[in-house]
Short mmCIF file of N, CA and C in Angstrom, two decimals:
data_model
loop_
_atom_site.label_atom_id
_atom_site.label_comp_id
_atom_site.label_asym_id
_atom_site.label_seq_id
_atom_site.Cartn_x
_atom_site.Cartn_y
_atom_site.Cartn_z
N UNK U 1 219.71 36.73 0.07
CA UNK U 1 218.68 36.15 -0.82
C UNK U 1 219.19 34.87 -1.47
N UNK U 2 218.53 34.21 -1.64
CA UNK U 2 218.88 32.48 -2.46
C UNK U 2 217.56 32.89 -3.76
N UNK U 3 218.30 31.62 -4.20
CA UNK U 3 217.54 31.55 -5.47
C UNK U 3 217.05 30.13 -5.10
N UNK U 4 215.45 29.84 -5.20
CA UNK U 4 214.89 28.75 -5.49
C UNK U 4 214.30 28.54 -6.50
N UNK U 5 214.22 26.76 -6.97
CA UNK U 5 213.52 26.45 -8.12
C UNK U 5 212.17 25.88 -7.55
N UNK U 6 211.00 26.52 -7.99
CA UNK U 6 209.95 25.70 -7.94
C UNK U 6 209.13 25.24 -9.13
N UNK U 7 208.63 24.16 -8.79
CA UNK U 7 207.93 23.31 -10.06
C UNK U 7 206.34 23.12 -9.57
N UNK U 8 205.15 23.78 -10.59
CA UNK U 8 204.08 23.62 -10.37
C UNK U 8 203.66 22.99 -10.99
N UNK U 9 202.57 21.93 -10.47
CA UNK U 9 201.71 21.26 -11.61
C UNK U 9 200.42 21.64 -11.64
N UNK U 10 199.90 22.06 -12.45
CA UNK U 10 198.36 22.54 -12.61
C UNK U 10 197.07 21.32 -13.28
N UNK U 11 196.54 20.71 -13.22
CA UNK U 11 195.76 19.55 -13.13
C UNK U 11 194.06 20.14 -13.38
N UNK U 12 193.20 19.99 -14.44
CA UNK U 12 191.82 20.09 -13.99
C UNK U 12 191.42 18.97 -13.14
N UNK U 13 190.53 19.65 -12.44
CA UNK U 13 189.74 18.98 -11.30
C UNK U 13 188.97 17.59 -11.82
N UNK U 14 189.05 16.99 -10.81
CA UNK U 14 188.75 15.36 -11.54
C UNK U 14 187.35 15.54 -11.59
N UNK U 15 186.75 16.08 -11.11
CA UNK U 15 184.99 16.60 -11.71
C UNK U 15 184.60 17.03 -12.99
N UNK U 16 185.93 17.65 -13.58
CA UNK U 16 185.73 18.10 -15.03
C UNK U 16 186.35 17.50 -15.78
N UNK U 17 185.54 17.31 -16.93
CA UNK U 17 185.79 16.34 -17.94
C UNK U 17 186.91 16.79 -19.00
N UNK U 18 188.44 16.04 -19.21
CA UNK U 18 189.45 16.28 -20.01
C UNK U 18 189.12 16.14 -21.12
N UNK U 19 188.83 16.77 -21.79
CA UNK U 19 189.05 16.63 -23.55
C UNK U 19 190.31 16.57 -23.88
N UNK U 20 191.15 17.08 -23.70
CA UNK U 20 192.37 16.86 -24.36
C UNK U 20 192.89 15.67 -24.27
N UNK U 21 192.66 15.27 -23.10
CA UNK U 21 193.29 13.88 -22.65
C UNK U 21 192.20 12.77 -23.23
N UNK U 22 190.87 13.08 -23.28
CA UNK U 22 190.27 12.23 -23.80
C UNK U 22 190.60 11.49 -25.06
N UNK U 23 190.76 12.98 -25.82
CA UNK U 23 191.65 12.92 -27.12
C UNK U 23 192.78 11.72 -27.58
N UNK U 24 193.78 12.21 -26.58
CA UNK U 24 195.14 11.30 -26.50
C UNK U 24 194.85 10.10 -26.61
N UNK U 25 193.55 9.81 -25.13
CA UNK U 25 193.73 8.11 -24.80
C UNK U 25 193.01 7.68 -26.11
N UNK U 26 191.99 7.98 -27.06
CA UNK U 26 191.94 7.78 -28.79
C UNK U 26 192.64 7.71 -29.45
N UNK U 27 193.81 7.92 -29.42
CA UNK U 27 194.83 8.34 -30.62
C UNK U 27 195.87 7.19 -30.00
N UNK U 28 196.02 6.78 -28.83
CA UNK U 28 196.79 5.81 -28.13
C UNK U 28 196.25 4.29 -28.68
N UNK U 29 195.04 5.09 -28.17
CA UNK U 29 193.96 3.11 -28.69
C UNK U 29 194.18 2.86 -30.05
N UNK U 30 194.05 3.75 -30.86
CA UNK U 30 194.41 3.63 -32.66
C UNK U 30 195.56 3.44 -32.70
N UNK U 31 196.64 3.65 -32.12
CA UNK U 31 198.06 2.85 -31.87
C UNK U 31 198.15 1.86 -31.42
N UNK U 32 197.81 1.00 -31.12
CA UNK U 32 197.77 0.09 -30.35
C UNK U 32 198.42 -0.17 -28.96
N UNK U 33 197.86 0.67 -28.34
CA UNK U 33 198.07 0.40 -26.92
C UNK U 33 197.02 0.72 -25.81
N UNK U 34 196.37 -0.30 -25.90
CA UNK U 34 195.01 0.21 -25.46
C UNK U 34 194.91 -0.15 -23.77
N UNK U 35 196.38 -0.39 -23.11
CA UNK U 35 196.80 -0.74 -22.08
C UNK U 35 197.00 0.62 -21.54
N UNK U 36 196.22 1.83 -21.77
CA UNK U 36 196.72 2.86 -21.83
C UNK U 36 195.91 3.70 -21.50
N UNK U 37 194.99 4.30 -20.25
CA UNK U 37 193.55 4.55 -19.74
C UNK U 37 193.71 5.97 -19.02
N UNK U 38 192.68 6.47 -18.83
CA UNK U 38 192.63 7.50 -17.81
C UNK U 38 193.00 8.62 -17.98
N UNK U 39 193.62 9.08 -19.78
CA UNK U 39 194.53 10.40 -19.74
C UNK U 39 194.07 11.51 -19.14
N UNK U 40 194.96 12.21 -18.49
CA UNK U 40 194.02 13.80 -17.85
C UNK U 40 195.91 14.17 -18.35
N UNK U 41 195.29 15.71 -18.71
CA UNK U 41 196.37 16.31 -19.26
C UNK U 41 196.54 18.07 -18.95
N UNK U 42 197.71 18.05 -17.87
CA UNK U 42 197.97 19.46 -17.15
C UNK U 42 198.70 20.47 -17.33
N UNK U 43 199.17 21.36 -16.91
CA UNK U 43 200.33 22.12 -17.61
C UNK U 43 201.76 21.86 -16.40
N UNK U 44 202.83 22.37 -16.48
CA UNK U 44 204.20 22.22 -15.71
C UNK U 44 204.55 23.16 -15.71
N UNK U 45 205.02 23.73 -14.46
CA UNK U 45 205.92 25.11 -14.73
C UNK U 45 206.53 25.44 -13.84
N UNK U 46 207.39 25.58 -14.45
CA UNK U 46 208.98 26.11 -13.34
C UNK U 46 209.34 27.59 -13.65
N UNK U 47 210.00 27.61 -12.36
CA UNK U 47 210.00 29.27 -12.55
C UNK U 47 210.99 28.92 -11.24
N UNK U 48 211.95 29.91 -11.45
CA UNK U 48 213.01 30.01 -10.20
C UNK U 48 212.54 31.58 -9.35
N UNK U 49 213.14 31.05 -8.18
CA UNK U 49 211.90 32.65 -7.18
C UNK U 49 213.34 33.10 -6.13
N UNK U 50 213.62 34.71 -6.07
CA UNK U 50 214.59 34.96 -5.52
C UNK U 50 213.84 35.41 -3.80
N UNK U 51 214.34 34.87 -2.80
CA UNK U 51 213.19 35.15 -1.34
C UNK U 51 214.35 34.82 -0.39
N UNK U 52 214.26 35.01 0.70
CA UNK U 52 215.19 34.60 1.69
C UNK U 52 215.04 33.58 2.03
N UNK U 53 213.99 32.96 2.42
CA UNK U 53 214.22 31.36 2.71
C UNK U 53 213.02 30.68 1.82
N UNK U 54 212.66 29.75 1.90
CA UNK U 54 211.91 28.52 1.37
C UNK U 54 210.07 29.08 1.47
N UNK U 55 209.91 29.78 2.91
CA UNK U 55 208.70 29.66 3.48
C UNK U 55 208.08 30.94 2.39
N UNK U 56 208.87 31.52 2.27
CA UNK U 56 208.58 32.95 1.40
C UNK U 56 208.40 32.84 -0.19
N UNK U 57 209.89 32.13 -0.23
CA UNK U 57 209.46 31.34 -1.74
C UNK U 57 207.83 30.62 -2.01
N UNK U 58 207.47 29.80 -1.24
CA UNK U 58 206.43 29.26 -1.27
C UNK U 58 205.45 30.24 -1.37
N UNK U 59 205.29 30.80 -0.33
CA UNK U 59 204.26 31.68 -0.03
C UNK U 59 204.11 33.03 -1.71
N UNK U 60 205.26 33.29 -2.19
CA UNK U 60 205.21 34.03 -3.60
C UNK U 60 204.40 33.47 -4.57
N UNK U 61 205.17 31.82 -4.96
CA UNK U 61 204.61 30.85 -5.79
C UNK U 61 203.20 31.00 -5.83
N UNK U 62 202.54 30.65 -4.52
CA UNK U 62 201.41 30.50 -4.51
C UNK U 62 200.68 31.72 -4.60
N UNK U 63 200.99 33.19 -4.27
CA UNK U 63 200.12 33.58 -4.56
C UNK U 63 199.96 34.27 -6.45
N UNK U 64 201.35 34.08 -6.92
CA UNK U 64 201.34 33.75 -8.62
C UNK U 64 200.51 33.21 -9.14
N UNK U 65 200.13 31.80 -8.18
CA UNK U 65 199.29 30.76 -8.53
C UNK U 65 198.13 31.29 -8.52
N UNK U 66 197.72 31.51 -7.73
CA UNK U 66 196.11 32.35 -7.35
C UNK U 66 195.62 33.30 -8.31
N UNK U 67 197.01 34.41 -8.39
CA UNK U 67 196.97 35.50 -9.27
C UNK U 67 196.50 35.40 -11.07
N UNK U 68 197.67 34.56 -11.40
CA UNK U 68 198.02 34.47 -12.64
C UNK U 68 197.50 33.05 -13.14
N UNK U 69 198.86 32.23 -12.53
CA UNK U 69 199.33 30.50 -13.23
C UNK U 69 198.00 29.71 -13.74
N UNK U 70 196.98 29.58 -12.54
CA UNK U 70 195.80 28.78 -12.69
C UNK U 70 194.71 29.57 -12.12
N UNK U 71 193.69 28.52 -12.48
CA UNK U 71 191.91 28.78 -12.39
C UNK U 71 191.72 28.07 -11.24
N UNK U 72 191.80 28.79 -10.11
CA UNK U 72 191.13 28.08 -8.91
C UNK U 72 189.97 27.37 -9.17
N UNK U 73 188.88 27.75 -10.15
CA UNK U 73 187.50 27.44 -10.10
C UNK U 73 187.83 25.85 -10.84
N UNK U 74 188.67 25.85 -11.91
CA UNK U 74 188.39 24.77 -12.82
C UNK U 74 189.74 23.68 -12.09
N UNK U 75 190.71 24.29 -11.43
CA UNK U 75 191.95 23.68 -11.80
C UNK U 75 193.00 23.50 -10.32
N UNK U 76 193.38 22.35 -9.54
CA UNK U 76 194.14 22.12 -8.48
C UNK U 76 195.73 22.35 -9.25
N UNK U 77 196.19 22.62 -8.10
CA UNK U 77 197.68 22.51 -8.17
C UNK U 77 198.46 22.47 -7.25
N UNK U 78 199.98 21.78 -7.17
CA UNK U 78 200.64 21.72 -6.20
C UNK U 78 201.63 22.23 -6.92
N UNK U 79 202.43 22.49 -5.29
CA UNK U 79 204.07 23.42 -6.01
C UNK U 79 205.34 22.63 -4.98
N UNK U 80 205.89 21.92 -5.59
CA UNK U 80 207.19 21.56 -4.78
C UNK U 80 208.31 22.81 -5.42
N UNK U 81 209.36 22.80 -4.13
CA UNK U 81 210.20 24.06 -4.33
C UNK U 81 211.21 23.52 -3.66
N UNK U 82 212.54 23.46 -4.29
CA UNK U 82 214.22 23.21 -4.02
C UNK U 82 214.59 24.36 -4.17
N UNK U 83 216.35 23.76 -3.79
CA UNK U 83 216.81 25.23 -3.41
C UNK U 83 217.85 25.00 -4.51
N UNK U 84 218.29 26.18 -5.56
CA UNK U 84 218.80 25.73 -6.77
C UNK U 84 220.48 26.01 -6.17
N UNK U 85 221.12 24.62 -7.42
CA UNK U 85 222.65 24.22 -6.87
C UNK U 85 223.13 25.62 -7.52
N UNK U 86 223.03 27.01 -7.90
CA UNK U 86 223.92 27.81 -8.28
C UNK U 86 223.54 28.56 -7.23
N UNK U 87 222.73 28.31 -5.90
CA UNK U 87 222.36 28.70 -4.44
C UNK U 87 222.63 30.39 -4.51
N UNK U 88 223.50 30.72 -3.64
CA UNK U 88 223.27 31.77 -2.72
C UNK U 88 223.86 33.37 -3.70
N UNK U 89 223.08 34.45 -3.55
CA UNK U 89 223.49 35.33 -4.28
C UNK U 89 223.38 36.93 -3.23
N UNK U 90 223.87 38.23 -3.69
CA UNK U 90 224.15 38.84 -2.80
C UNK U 90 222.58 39.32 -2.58
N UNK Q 1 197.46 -8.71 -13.48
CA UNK Q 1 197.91 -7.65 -14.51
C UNK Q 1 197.51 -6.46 -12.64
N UNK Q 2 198.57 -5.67 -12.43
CA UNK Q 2 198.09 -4.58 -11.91
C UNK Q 2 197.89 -3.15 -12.62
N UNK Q 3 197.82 -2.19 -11.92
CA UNK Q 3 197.13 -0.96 -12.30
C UNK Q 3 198.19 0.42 -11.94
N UNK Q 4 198.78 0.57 -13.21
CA UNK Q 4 200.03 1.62 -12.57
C UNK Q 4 200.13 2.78 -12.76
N UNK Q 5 199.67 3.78 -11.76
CA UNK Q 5 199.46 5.35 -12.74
C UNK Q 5 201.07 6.10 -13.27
N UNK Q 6 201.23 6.73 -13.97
CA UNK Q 6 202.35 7.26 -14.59
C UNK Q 6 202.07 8.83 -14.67
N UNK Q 7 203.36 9.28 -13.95
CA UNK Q 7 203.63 10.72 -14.62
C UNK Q 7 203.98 11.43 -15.32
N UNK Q 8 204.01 11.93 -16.55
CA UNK Q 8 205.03 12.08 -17.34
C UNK Q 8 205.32 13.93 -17.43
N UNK Q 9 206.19 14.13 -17.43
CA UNK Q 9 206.68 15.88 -17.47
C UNK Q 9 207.55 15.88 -19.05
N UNK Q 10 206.75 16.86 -19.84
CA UNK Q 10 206.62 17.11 -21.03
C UNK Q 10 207.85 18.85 -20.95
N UNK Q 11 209.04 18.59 -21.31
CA UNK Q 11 209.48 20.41 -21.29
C UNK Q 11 209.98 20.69 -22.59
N UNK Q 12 210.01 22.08 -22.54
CA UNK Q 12 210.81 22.19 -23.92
C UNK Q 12 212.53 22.12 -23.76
N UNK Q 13 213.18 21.69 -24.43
CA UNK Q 13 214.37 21.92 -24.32
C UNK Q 13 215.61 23.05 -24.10
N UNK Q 14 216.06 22.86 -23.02
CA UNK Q 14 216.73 24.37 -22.38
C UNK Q 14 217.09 25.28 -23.60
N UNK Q 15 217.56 24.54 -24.66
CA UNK Q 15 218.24 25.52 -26.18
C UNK Q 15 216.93 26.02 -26.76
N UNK Q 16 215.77 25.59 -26.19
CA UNK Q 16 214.91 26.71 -26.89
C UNK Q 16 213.96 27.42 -26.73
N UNK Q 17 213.80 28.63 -26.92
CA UNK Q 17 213.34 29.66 -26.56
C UNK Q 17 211.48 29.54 -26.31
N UNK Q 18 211.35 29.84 -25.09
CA UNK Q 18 209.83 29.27 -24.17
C UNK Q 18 209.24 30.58 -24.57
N UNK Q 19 208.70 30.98 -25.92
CA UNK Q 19 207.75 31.68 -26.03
C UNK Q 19 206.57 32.31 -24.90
N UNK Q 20 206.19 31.21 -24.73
CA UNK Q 20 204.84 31.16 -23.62
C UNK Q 20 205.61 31.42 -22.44
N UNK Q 21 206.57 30.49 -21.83
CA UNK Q 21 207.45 31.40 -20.69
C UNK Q 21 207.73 32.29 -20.50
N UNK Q 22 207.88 32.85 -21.26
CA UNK Q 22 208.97 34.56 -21.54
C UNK Q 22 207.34 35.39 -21.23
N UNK Q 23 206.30 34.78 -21.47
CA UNK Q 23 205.26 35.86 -21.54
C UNK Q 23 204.25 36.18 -20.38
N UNK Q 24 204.53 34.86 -19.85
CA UNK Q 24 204.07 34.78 -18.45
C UNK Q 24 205.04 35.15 -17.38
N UNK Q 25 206.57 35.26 -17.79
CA UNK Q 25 206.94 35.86 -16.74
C UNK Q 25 206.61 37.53 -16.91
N UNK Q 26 206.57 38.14 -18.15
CA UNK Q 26 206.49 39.61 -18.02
C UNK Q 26 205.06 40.02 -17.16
N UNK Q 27 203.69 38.90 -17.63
CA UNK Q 27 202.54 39.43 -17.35
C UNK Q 27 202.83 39.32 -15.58
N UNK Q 28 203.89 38.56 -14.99
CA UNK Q 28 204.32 38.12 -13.23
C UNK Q 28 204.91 39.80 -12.99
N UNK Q 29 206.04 39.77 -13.95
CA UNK Q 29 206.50 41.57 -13.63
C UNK Q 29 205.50 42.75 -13.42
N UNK Q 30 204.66 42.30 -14.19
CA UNK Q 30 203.00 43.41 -14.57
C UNK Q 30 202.70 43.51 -13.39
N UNK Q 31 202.42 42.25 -12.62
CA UNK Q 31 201.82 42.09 -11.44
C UNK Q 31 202.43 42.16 -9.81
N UNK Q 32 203.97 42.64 -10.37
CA UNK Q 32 204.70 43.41 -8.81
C UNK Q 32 204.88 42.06 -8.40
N UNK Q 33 205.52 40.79 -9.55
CA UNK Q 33 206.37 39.66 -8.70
C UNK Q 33 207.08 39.66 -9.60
N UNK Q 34 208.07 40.63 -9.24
CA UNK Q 34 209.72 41.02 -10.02
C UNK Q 34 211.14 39.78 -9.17
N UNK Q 35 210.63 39.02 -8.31
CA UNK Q 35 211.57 37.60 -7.95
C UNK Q 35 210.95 36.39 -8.56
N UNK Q 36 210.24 36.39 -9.34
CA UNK Q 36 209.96 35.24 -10.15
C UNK Q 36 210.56 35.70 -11.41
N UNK Q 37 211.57 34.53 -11.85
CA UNK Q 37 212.46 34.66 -13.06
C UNK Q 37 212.08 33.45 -13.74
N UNK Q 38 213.04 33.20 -15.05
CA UNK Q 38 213.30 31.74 -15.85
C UNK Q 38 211.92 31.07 -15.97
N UNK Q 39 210.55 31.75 -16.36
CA UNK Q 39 209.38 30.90 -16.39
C UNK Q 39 209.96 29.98 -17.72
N UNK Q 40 209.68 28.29 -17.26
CA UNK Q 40 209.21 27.60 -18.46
C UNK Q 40 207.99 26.74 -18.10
N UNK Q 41 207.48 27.01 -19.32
CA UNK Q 41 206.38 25.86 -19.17
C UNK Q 41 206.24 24.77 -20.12
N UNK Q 42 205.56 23.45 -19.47
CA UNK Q 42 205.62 22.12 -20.07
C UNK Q 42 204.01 21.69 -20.20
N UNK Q 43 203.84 20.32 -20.64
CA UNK Q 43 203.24 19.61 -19.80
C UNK Q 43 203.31 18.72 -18.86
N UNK Q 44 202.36 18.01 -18.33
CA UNK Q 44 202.08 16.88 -16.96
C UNK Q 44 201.08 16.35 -17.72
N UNK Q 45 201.07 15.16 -17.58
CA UNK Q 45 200.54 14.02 -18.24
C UNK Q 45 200.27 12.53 -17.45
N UNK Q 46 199.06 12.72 -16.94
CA UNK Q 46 198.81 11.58 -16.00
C UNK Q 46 198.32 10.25 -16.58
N UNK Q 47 198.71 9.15 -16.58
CA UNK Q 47 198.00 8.00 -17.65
C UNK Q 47 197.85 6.90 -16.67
N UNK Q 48 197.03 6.13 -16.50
CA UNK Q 48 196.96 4.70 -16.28
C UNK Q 48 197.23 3.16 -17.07
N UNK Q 49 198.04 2.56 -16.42
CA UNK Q 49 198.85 1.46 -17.45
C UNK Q 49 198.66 0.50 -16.93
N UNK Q 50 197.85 -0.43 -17.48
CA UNK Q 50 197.67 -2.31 -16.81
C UNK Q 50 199.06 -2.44 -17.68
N UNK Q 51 199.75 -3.23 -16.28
CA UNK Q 51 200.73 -4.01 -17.02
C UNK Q 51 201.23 -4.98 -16.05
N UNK Q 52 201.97 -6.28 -16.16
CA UNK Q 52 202.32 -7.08 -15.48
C UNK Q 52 203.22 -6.82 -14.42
N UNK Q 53 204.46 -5.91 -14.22
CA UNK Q 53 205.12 -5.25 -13.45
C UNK Q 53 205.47 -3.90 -13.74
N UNK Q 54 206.19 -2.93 -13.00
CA UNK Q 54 206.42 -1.73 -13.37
C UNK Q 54 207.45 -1.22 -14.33
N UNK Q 55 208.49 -2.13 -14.82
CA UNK Q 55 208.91 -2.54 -15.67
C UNK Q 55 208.64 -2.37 -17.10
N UNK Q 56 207.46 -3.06 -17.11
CA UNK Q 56 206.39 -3.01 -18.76
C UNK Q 56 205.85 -2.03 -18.92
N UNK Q 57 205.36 -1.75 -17.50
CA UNK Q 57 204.46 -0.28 -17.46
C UNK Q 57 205.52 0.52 -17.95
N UNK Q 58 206.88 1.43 -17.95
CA UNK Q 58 207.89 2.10 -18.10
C UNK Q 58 207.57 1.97 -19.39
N UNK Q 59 208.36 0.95 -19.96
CA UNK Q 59 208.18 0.72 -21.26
C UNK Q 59 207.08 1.32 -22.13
N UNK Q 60 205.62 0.43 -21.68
CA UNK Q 60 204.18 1.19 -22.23
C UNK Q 60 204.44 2.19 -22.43
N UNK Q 61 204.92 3.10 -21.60
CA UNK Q 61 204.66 4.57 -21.56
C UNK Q 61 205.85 5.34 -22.48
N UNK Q 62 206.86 4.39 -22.03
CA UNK Q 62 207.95 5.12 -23.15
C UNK Q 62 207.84 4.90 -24.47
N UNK Q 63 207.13 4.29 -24.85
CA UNK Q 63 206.73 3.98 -26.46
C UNK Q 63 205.89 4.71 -26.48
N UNK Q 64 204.63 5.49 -25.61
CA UNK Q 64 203.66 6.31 -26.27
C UNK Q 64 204.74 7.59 -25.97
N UNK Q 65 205.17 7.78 -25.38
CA UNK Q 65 206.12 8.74 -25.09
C UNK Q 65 206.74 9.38 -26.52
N UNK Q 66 207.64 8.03 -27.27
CA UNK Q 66 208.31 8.58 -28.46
C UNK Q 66 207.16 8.37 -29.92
N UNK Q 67 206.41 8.14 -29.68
CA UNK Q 67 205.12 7.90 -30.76
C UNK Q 67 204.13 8.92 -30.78
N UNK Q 68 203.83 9.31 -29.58
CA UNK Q 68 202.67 10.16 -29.75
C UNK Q 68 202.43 11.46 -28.50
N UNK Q 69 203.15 10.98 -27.17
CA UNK Q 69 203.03 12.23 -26.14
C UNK Q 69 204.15 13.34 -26.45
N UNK Q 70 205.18 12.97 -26.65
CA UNK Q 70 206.71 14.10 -27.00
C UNK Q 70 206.89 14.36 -28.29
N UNK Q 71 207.54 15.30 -28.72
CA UNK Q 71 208.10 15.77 -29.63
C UNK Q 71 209.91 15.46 -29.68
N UNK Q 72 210.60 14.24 -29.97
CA UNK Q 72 211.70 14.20 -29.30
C UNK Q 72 212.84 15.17 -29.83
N UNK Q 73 212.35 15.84 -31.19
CA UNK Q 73 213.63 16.77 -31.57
C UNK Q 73 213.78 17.89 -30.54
N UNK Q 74 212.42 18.73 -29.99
CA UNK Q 74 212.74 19.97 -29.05
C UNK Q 74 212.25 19.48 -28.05
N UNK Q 75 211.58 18.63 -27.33
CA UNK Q 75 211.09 18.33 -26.21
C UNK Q 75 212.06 17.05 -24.98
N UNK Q 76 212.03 17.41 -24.14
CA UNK Q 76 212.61 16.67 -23.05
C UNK Q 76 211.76 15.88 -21.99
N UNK Q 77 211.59 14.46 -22.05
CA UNK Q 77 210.47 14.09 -20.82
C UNK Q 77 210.72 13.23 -19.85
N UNK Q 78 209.89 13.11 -18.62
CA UNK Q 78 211.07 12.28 -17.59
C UNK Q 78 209.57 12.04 -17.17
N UNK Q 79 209.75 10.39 -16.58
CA UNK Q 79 208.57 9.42 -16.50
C UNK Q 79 208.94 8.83 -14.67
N UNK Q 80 207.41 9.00 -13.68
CA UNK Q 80 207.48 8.65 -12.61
C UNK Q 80 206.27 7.32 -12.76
N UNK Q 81 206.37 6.66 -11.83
CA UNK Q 81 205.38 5.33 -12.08
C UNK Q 81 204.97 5.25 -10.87
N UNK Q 82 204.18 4.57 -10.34
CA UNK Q 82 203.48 4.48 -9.20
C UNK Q 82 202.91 3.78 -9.20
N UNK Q 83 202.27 2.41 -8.26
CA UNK Q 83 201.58 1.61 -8.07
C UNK Q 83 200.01 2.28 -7.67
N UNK Q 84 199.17 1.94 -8.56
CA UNK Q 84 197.51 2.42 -8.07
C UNK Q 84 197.12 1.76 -6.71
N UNK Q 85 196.73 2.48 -5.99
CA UNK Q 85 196.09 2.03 -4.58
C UNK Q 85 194.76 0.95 -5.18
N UNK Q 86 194.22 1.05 -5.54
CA UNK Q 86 193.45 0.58 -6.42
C UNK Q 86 193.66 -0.86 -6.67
N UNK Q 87 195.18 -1.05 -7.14
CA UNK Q 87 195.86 -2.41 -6.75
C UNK Q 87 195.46 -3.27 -8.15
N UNK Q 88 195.48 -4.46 -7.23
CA UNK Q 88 195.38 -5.97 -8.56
C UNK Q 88 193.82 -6.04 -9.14
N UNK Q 89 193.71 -5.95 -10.04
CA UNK Q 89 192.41 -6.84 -11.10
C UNK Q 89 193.25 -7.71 -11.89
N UNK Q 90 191.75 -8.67 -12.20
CA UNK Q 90 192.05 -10.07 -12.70
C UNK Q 90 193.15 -10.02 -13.87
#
C-alpha cells in the first residue's frame, strides 16, 4: 500500500450565481482595487488516501466526492492526486 | 492591459487544528472509507486581474491576498496566474 496525497477543488457551477464571491469582488472595489473581477469562491481539500496504486486512489477520491465532499447538482470538481514523499508503507 | 485569471489556495496552517477536517474525515469513516486520512480543508479562490503583465497581476492579487482574502496569522496561501484565453482588451 502507498500513501497518496490528493487535492480537490470544489467550484459552483458557472450557471449559479456566487454570492460569496460577489461579496468579496465589493469589498475589493471599496479597497481600491477595482482591477479585480469575476470572484467565484470554492472550497480545497486534501486528504491523503492509503490504495495500492494511483488508479484506486482516484477512483476512492471520487467516489468520497459523489458521496460526501460535494453537490453534484450545484457544484464541479476536479481531483489531482501525487504520490506522498513519506511514500511506501507496509 | 490583458486579462489574467488567478488561483489562489486559502489553507489553514499545519499547527492548527482543522476543526471542519477532523469532521469530515470521521463522517468518510461513517461511510466505510477508512483509507482516507489527514482531511484539511481550505479555500480556492478564482479572480480575474486586468493588469499590464503577469507580474502586476501577482502583485494585485498579493495585496488583496494580505488585505482582505487571507488571514495571515493562521492561514497559508499560494497564488497560480494564468493568461485568459480571452486575451488582450484595449
Amino acid at each position: 500500500m502507498k500513501t497518496y496525497t490528493a487535492h480537490v477543488t470544489v467550484t459552483l457551477r458557472r450557471s449559479i450565481l456566487d454570492v460569496q464571491g460577489k461579496t468579496v469582488e465589493h469589498a475589493l472595489h471599496s479597497l481600491h482595487m477595482p482591477s479585480l473581477t469575476n470572484v467565484r469562491i470554492g472550497k480545497h481539500i486534501e486528504v491523503d488516501v492509503m490504495a495500492p496504486d494511483s488508479e484506486t486512489a482516484q477512483q476512492l477520491i471520487d467516489d468520497a466526492c459523489q458521496k460526501l465532499l460535494t453537490n453534484p447538482v450545484m457544484e464541479d470538481y476536479s481531483i489531482s492526486i501525487t504520490e506522498s514523499s513519506t511514500g511506501v508503507t507496509a
